[in-house]
MMTF fields as JSON, N, C-alpha, C and O atoms, coordinates in Angstrom:
{
  "mmtfVersion": "1.0.0",
  "mmtfProducer": "UNKNOWN",
  "numBonds": 343,
  "numAtoms": 344,
  "numGroups": 86,
  "numChains": 1,
  "numModels": 1,
  "chainsPerModel": [1],
  "groupsPerChain": [86],
  "chainIdList": ["A"],
  "bondAtomList": [4, 2, 8, 6, 12, 10, 16, 14, 20, 18, 24, 22, 28, 26, 32, 30, 36, 34, 40, 38, 44, 42, 48, 46, 52, 50, 56, 54, 60, 58, 64, 62, 68, 66, 72, 70, 76, 74, 80, 78, 84, 82, 88, 86, 92, 90, 96, 94, 100, 98, 104, 102, 108, 106, 112, 110, 116, 114, 120, 118, 124, 122, 128, 126, 132, 130, 136, 134, 140, 138, 144, 142, 148, 146, 152, 150, 156, 154, 160, 158, 164, 162, 168, 166, 172, 170, 176, 174, 180, 178, 184, 182, 188, 186, 192, 190, 196, 194, 200, 198, 204, 202, 208, 206, 212, 210, 216, 214, 220, 218, 224, 222, 228, 226, 232, 230, 236, 234, 240, 238, 244, 242, 248, 246, 252, 250, 256, 254, 260, 258, 264, 262, 268, 266, 272, 270, 276, 274, 280, 278, 284, 282, 288, 286, 292, 290, 296, 294, 300, 298, 304, 302, 308, 306, 312, 310, 316, 314, 320, 318, 324, 322, 328, 326, 332, 330, 336, 334, 340, 338],
  "bondOrderList": [1, 1, 1, 1, 1, 1, 1, 1, 1, 1, 1, 1, 1, 1, 1, 1, 1, 1, 1, 1, 1, 1, 1, 1, 1, 1, 1, 1, 1, 1, 1, 1, 1, 1, 1, 1, 1, 1, 1, 1, 1, 1, 1, 1, 1, 1, 1, 1, 1, 1, 1, 1, 1, 1, 1, 1, 1, 1, 1, 1, 1, 1, 1, 1, 1, 1, 1, 1, 1, 1, 1, 1, 1, 1, 1, 1, 1, 1, 1, 1, 1, 1, 1, 1, 1],
  "groupList": [{"groupName": "MET", "atomNameList": ["N", "CA", "C", "O"], "elementList": ["N", "C", "C", "O"], "formalChargeList": [0, 0, 0, 0], "bondAtomList": [1, 0, 2, 1, 3, 2], "bondOrderList": [1, 1, 2], "singleLetterCode": "M", "chemCompType": "L-PEPTIDE LINKING"}, {"groupName": "ARG", "atomNameList": ["N", "CA", "C", "O"], "elementList": ["N", "C", "C", "O"], "formalChargeList": [0, 0, 0, 0], "bondAtomList": [1, 0, 2, 1, 3, 2], "bondOrderList": [1, 1, 2], "singleLetterCode": "R", "chemCompType": "L-PEPTIDE LINKING"}, {"groupName": "TRP", "atomNameList": ["N", "CA", "C", "O"], "elementList": ["N", "C", "C", "O"], "formalChargeList": [0, 0, 0, 0], "bondAtomList": [1, 0, 2, 1, 3, 2], "bondOrderList": [1, 1, 2], "singleLetterCode": "W", "chemCompType": "L-PEPTIDE LINKING"}, {"groupName": "TYR", "atomNameList": ["N", "CA", "C", "O"], "elementList": ["N", "C", "C", "O"], "formalChargeList": [0, 0, 0, 0], "bondAtomList": [1, 0, 2, 1, 3, 2], "bondOrderList": [1, 1, 2], "singleLetterCode": "Y", "chemCompType": "L-PEPTIDE LINKING"}, {"groupName": "SER", "atomNameList": ["N", "CA", "C", "O"], "elementList": ["N", "C", "C", "O"], "formalChargeList": [0, 0, 0, 0], "bondAtomList": [1, 0, 2, 1, 3, 2], "bondOrderList": [1, 1, 2], "singleLetterCode": "S", "chemCompType": "L-PEPTIDE LINKING"}, {"groupName": "ALA", "atomNameList": ["N", "CA", "C", "O"], "elementList": ["N", "C", "C", "O"], "formalChargeList": [0, 0, 0, 0], "bondAtomList": [1, 0, 2, 1, 3, 2], "bondOrderList": [1, 1, 2], "singleLetterCode": "A", "chemCompType": "L-PEPTIDE LINKING"}, {"groupName": "LEU", "atomNameList": ["N", "CA", "C", "O"], "elementList": ["N", "C", "C", "O"], "formalChargeList": [0, 0, 0, 0], "bondAtomList": [1, 0, 2, 1, 3, 2], "bondOrderList": [1, 1, 2], "singleLetterCode": "L", "chemCompType": "L-PEPTIDE LINKING"}, {"groupName": "VAL", "atomNameList": ["N", "CA", "C", "O"], "elementList": ["N", "C", "C", "O"], "formalChargeList": [0, 0, 0, 0], "bondAtomList": [1, 0, 2, 1, 3, 2], "bondOrderList": [1, 1, 2], "singleLetterCode": "V", "chemCompType": "L-PEPTIDE LINKING"}, {"groupName": "ILE", "atomNameList": ["N", "CA", "C", "O"], "elementList": ["N", "C", "C", "O"], "formalChargeList": [0, 0, 0, 0], "bondAtomList": [1, 0, 2, 1, 3, 2], "bondOrderList": [1, 1, 2], "singleLetterCode": "I", "chemCompType": "L-PEPTIDE LINKING"}, {"groupName": "PHE", "atomNameList": ["N", "CA", "C", "O"], "elementList": ["N", "C", "C", "O"], "formalChargeList": [0, 0, 0, 0], "bondAtomList": [1, 0, 2, 1, 3, 2], "bondOrderList": [1, 1, 2], "singleLetterCode": "F", "chemCompType": "L-PEPTIDE LINKING"}, {"groupName": "THR", "atomNameList": ["N", "CA", "C", "O"], "elementList": ["N", "C", "C", "O"], "formalChargeList": [0, 0, 0, 0], "bondAtomList": [1, 0, 2, 1, 3, 2], "bondOrderList": [1, 1, 2], "singleLetterCode": "T", "chemCompType": "L-PEPTIDE LINKING"}, {"groupName": "PRO", "atomNameList": ["N", "CA", "C", "O"], "elementList": ["N", "C", "C", "O"], "formalChargeList": [0, 0, 0, 0], "bondAtomList": [1, 0, 2, 1, 3, 2], "bondOrderList": [1, 1, 2], "singleLetterCode": "P", "chemCompType": "L-PEPTIDE LINKING"}, {"groupName": "GLY", "atomNameList": ["N", "CA", "C", "O"], "elementList": ["N", "C", "C", "O"], "formalChargeList": [0, 0, 0, 0], "bondAtomList": [1, 0, 2, 1, 3, 2], "bondOrderList": [1, 1, 2], "singleLetterCode": "G", "chemCompType": "PEPTIDE LINKING"}, {"groupName": "HIS", "atomNameList": ["N", "CA", "C", "O"], "elementList": ["N", "C", "C", "O"], "formalChargeList": [0, 0, 0, 0], "bondAtomList": [1, 0, 2, 1, 3, 2], "bondOrderList": [1, 1, 2], "singleLetterCode": "H", "chemCompType": "L-PEPTIDE LINKING"}, {"groupName": "GLU", "atomNameList": ["N", "CA", "C", "O"], "elementList": ["N", "C", "C", "O"], "formalChargeList": [0, 0, 0, 0], "bondAtomList": [1, 0, 2, 1, 3, 2], "bondOrderList": [1, 1, 2], "singleLetterCode": "E", "chemCompType": "L-PEPTIDE LINKING"}, {"groupName": "GLN", "atomNameList": ["N", "CA", "C", "O"], "elementList": ["N", "C", "C", "O"], "formalChargeList": [0, 0, 0, 0], "bondAtomList": [1, 0, 2, 1, 3, 2], "bondOrderList": [1, 1, 2], "singleLetterCode": "Q", "chemCompType": "L-PEPTIDE LINKING"}, {"groupName": "ASP", "atomNameList": ["N", "CA", "C", "O"], "elementList": ["N", "C", "C", "O"], "formalChargeList": [0, 0, 0, 0], "bondAtomList": [1, 0, 2, 1, 3, 2], "bondOrderList": [1, 1, 2], "singleLetterCode": "D", "chemCompType": "L-PEPTIDE LINKING"}, {"groupName": "LYS", "atomNameList": ["N", "CA", "C", "O"], "elementList": ["N", "C", "C", "O"], "formalChargeList": [0, 0, 0, 0], "bondAtomList": [1, 0, 2, 1, 3, 2], "bondOrderList": [1, 1, 2], "singleLetterCode": "K", "chemCompType": "L-PEPTIDE LINKING"}, {"groupName": "ASN", "atomNameList": ["N", "CA", "C", "O"], "elementList": ["N", "C", "C", "O"], "formalChargeList": [0, 0, 0, 0], "bondAtomList": [1, 0, 2, 1, 3, 2], "bondOrderList": [1, 1, 2], "singleLetterCode": "N", "chemCompType": "L-PEPTIDE LINKING"}],
  "groupTypeList": [0, 1, 2, 3, 4, 5, 6, 7, 8, 3, 8, 6, 9, 2, 0, 6, 10, 6, 9, 5, 7, 6, 11, 9, 12, 7, 13, 10, 4, 5, 14, 4, 12, 14, 10, 6, 7, 11, 12, 15, 5, 16, 4, 5, 11, 7, 1, 11, 0, 6, 1, 5, 17, 5, 6, 2, 10, 10, 7, 8, 4, 5, 7, 6, 9, 12, 6, 3, 3, 12, 18, 3, 7, 3, 12, 2, 8, 10, 0, 5, 16, 8, 11, 12, 2, 12],
  "groupIdList": [1, 2, 3, 4, 5, 6, 7, 8, 9, 10, 11, 12, 13, 14, 15, 16, 17, 18, 19, 20, 21, 22, 23, 24, 25, 26, 27, 28, 29, 30, 31, 32, 33, 34, 35, 36, 37, 38, 39, 40, 41, 42, 43, 44, 45, 46, 47, 48, 49, 50, 51, 52, 53, 54, 55, 56, 57, 58, 59, 60, 61, 62, 63, 64, 65, 66, 67, 68, 69, 70, 71, 72, 73, 74, 75, 76, 77, 78, 79, 80, 81, 82, 83, 84, 85, 86],
  "secStructList": [7, 7, 2, 2, 2, 2, 2, 2, 2, 2, 2, 2, 2, 2, 2, 2, 2, 2, 2, 2, 2, 6, 6, 6, 6, 7, 7, 5, 2, 2, 2, 2, 6, 7, 7, 7, 7, 6, 6, 7, 7, 6, 6, 7, 5, 1, 7, 7, 7, 2, 2, 2, 2, 2, 2, 2, 2, 2, 2, 2, 2, 2, 2, 2, 2, 2, 2, 2, 2, 2, 2, 2, 2, 2, 7, 1, 1, 7, 4, 4, 4, 1, 6, 6, 6, 7],
  "xCoordList": [47.75, 48.035, 47.335, 47.408, 46.672, 45.992, 47.017, 48.116, 46.646, 47.592, 48.018, 49.172, 47.099, 47.47, 48.351, 49.152, 48.214, 49.133, 50.534, 51.517, 50.623, 51.919, 52.531, 53.737, 51.719, 52.217, 52.767, 53.833, 52.063, 52.516, 53.806, 54.708, 53.903, 55.121, 56.282, 57.397, 56.04, 57.095, 57.534, 58.73, 56.593, 56.947, 57.776, 58.71, 57.447, 58.252, 59.673, 60.639, 59.801, 61.123, 61.864, 63.062, 61.156, 61.774, 62.305, 63.433, 61.502, 61.92, 63.096, 64.041, 63.057, 64.147, 65.43, 66.506, 65.314, 66.471, 67.009, 68.223, 66.13, 66.576, 67.451, 68.509, 67.031, 67.829, 69.151, 70.121, 69.202, 70.465, 71.385, 72.606, 70.818, 71.6, 72.061, 73.096, 71.334, 71.646, 73.089, 73.654, 73.714, 75.065, 76.168, 77.256, 75.928, 76.987, 77.345, 76.469, 78.638, 79.14, 78.957, 79.087, 78.659, 78.425, 79.757, 80.524, 80.023, 81.218, 80.802, 79.967, 81.39, 81.107, 81.991, 82.889, 81.733, 82.532, 83.991, 84.891, 84.226, 85.591, 86.339, 87.53, 85.641, 86.275, 86.577, 87.572, 85.733, 85.93, 86.691, 86.986, 87.008, 87.8, 87.03, 87.64, 85.718, 84.9, 84.601, 84.66, 84.285, 83.973, 82.529, 81.661, 82.289, 80.943, 80.115, 80.626, 78.861, 77.91, 77.508, 77.327, 77.366, 76.974, 75.662, 74.663, 75.685, 74.518, 74.461, 73.572, 75.396, 75.403, 75.992, 76.976, 75.398, 75.929, 77.228, 77.391, 78.142, 79.426, 79.246, 80.06, 78.19, 77.974, 77.11, 76.802, 76.716, 75.857, 76.626, 77.767, 76.017, 76.716, 76.833, 75.967, 77.923, 78.134, 77.208, 76.447, 77.263, 76.398, 75.727, 76.356, 74.47, 73.834, 73.474, 73.23, 73.433, 73.145, 71.828, 71.786, 70.767, 69.495, 68.837, 68.192, 68.992, 68.376, 69.019, 68.327, 70.341, 71.034, 70.674, 70.49, 70.576, 70.23, 68.787, 68.487, 67.895, 66.51, 66.435, 65.653, 67.25, 67.285, 67.831, 67.242, 68.949, 69.498, 68.52, 68.382, 67.847, 66.862, 65.737, 65.296, 65.267, 64.184, 64.609, 63.852, 65.812, 66.3, 66.482, 66.014, 67.162, 67.431, 66.133, 65.965, 65.216, 63.96, 63.098, 62.35, 63.191, 62.446, 62.982, 62.207, 64.298, 64.888, 64.483, 64.09, 64.58, 64.189, 62.713, 62.348, 61.854, 60.434, 60.173, 59.316, 60.91, 60.772, 61.103, 60.415, 62.167, 62.516, 61.44, 61.073, 60.938, 59.872, 58.624, 58.032, 58.237, 57.025, 57.215, 56.296, 58.408, 58.688, 58.583, 58.063, 59.074, 58.955, 57.501, 57.076, 56.736, 55.316, 54.553, 53.713, 54.848, 54.117, 54.59, 53.773, 55.919, 56.456, 56.857, 57.126, 56.902, 57.199, 58.589, 58.752, 59.599, 60.972, 61.407, 62.013, 61.109, 61.438, 60.141, 59.453, 59.822, 58.613, 59.007, 60.186, 58.038, 58.3, 58.873, 59.65, 58.5, 59.021, 60.509, 61.186, 61.037, 62.464, 63.336, 64.556, 62.732, 63.481, 63.569, 62.542, 64.8, 64.93, 64.26, 64.427, 63.51, 62.819, 61.431, 60.678, 61.065, 59.737, 58.858, 57.632, 59.455, 58.684, 58.29, 57.629],
  "yCoordList": [114.634, 115.184, 114.312, 113.085, 114.948, 114.218, 113.685, 114.225, 112.623, 111.968, 112.886, 112.847, 113.71, 114.577, 115.737, 116.255, 116.144, 117.142, 116.559, 117.224, 115.319, 114.654, 114.481, 114.663, 114.133, 113.966, 115.272, 115.278, 116.365, 117.666, 118.089, 118.627, 117.856, 118.204, 117.345, 117.846, 116.046, 115.189, 115.693, 115.713, 116.096, 116.625, 117.895, 118.106, 118.742, 119.938, 119.566, 120.156, 118.596, 118.112, 117.549, 117.784, 116.808, 116.189, 117.251, 117.146, 118.266, 119.315, 120.112, 120.407, 120.46, 121.19, 120.363, 120.886, 119.084, 118.201, 118.028, 117.965, 117.949, 117.815, 118.994, 118.801, 120.203, 121.372, 121.41, 121.993, 120.801, 120.725, 119.648, 119.796, 118.559, 117.431, 117.638, 117.097, 118.392, 118.545, 118.953, 118.402, 119.865, 120.282, 119.248, 119.384, 118.231, 117.283, 116.396, 115.844, 116.269, 115.375, 115.869, 115.084, 117.148, 117.691, 118.152, 118.859, 117.742, 118.162, 118.717, 118.135, 119.847, 120.435, 119.781, 119.004, 120.099, 119.549, 119.972, 119.183, 121.195, 121.687, 120.933, 120.651, 120.608, 119.898, 118.449, 117.894, 117.833, 116.42, 116.224, 115.091, 117.304, 117.213, 116.8, 116.391, 116.894, 116.527, 117.761, 118.89, 117.535, 118.657, 119.085, 118.275, 120.356, 120.901, 120.55, 120.536, 120.274, 120.084, 121.484, 122.373, 121.702, 123.041, 123.496, 122.778, 124.694, 125.245, 124.918, 125.399, 124.11, 123.72, 124.838, 125.467, 125.082, 126.081, 125.561, 124.358, 126.467, 126.071, 125.416, 124.584, 125.786, 125.277, 124.015, 123.525, 123.481, 122.294, 121.072, 120.861, 120.26, 119.078, 117.995, 117.857, 117.231, 116.138, 114.98, 114.525, 114.499, 113.423, 113.882, 113.845, 114.31, 114.839, 113.783, 114.142, 112.492, 111.4, 111.619, 111.522, 111.912, 112.271, 111.12, 111.341, 109.885, 108.755, 108.552, 108.335, 108.623, 108.472, 109.622, 109.415, 110.816, 111.969, 111.889, 112.311, 111.356, 111.165, 110.135, 110.288, 109.084, 108.067, 108.67, 108.483, 109.39, 110.038, 111.043, 111.143, 111.78, 112.761, 112.079, 112.577, 110.949, 110.21, 109.706, 109.808, 109.165, 108.64, 109.769, 109.677, 110.824, 111.931, 112.607, 112.915, 112.837, 113.492, 112.588, 113.084, 111.276, 110.363, 110.447, 110.445, 110.521, 110.66, 111.994, 112.047, 113.071, 114.385, 114.428, 114.984, 113.837, 113.812, 112.958, 113.289, 111.868, 111.033, 111.801, 111.673, 112.604, 113.44, 114.492, 114.748, 115.096, 116.086, 115.448, 116.003, 114.288, 113.645, 113.179, 113.271, 112.682, 112.3, 113.486, 113.366, 114.632, 115.836, 116.278, 116.772, 116.101, 116.46, 115.588, 116.087, 114.303, 113.38, 113.48, 113.546, 113.492, 113.41, 114.755, 114.838, 115.804, 117.138, 117.291, 117.881, 116.767, 116.877, 118.329, 118.718, 119.125, 120.556, 121.329, 121.136, 122.203, 123.001, 124.464, 124.809, 125.31, 126.737, 127.334, 128.287, 126.789, 127.29, 127.015, 127.702, 126.016, 125.691, 126.61, 126.618, 127.384, 128.257, 129.64, 130.252, 130.148, 131.481, 132.559, 132.612, 133.408, 134.501, 134.14, 135.027, 132.865, 132.435, 131.988, 132.001, 131.601, 131.038, 132.073, 131.779],
  "zCoordList": [11.638, 10.33, 9.29, 9.342, 8.37, 7.308, 6.31, 6.187, 5.603, 4.697, 3.56, 3.133, 3.067, 1.949, 2.42, 1.642, 3.666, 4.212, 4.321, 3.994, 4.78, 4.872, 3.489, 3.323, 2.495, 1.133, 0.574, -0.042, 0.779, 0.276, 0.979, 0.337, 2.27, 2.993, 2.505, 2.365, 2.239, 1.692, 0.316, 0.023, -0.524, -1.847, -1.715, -2.488, -0.747, -0.505, -0.084, -0.568, 0.811, 1.198, -0.018, -0.178, -0.874, -2.045, -3.005, -3.486, -3.281, -4.216, -3.651, -4.382, -2.387, -1.774, -1.795, -2.081, -1.495, -1.513, -2.924, -3.115, -3.914, -5.299, -5.696, -6.295, -5.375, -5.725, -4.969, -5.454, -3.795, -3.056, -3.631, -3.58, -4.183, -4.681, -6.126, -6.515, -6.915, -8.338, -8.65, -9.594, -7.935, -8.328, -8.079, -8.639, -7.266, -6.926, -8.113, -8.779, -8.365, -9.405, -10.824, -11.763, -11.012, -12.342, -12.927, -12.272, -14.171, -14.892, -16.241, -16.934, -16.608, -17.911, -18.965, -18.64, -20.218, -21.307, -21.187, -21.473, -20.771, -20.62, -19.519, -19.657, -18.426, -17.314, -17.663, -17.196, -18.474, -18.805, -20.113, -20.492, -20.798, -22.012, -23.252, -24.24, -23.23, -24.386, -25.228, -24.74, -26.48, -27.368, -27.18, -26.853, -27.39, -27.27, -28.499, -29.619, -28.285, -29.373, -29.845, -29.013, -31.141, -31.599, -30.947, -30.97, -30.372, -29.694, -28.208, -27.506, -27.721, -26.313, -25.462, -25.852, -24.315, -23.382, -22.774, -22.576, -22.483, -21.894, -20.528, -20.126, -19.82, -18.468, -18.418, -17.331, -19.581, -19.603, -19.113, -19.523, -18.24, -17.741, -18.814, -19.679, -18.737, -19.686, -19.345, -20.199, -18.114, -17.643, -16.342, -15.284, -16.404, -15.195, -14.143, -12.992, -14.502, -13.565, -12.814, -11.588, -13.545, -12.917, -12.166, -11.141, -12.668, -11.937, -10.58, -9.585, -10.538, -9.255, -8.316, -7.116, -8.856, -8.024, -7.541, -6.425, -8.361, -7.929, -6.806, -5.867, -6.907, -5.847, -4.556, -3.492, -4.637, -3.455, -2.875, -1.656, -3.728, -3.279, -2.524, -1.488, -3.028, -2.377, -1.007, -0.042, -0.918, 0.366, 1.38, 2.514, 0.963, 1.891, 2.332, 3.512, 1.39, 1.77, 2.648, 3.49, 2.466, 3.35, 4.773, 5.729, 4.918, 6.255, 6.875, 8.04, 6.094, 6.615, 6.988, 8.024, 6.137, 6.458, 7.7, 8.519, 7.832, 9.027, 10.298, 11.311, 10.235, 11.382, 11.645, 12.792, 10.565, 10.713, 11.337, 12.262, 10.824, 11.323, 12.768, 13.582, 13.078, 14.465, 15.401, 16.51, 14.957, 15.77, 15.878, 16.923, 14.799, 14.815, 15.824, 16.574, 15.835, 16.711, 18.157, 19.075, 18.365, 19.718, 20.316, 21.514, 19.506, 20.026, 20.605, 21.673, 19.915, 20.406, 20.518, 21.516, 19.517, 19.516, 19.292, 18.29, 20.238, 20.121, 19.925, 20.009, 19.667, 19.508, 20.785, 20.726, 21.937, 23.211, 23.361, 24.126, 22.643, 22.709, 21.872, 22.034, 20.98, 20.089, 20.72, 21.012, 20.937, 21.562, 20.726, 19.508, 21.388, 20.722, 20.241, 19.838, 20.267, 19.806, 20.964, 20.85, 22.054, 23.153, 24.102, 25.098]
}
């Protein structure tokens, strides 16, 4: 696998993981008892914690990419192992 292919696949894992991690720990103004800022949506998070979520996203996507790359190199699961594909 070329390095830029690996980079693009890692970025895909990162983006997918980010969208999975974003909803965790989110509280709206109504849930936390804070007042709304004029013009603020009711569903807007009070503290989105984006740095922590970016860190978690990086760690989780690195583990997932590591598993993907290990499978790519060592062939733990092949298409023949999947029912209906082999």
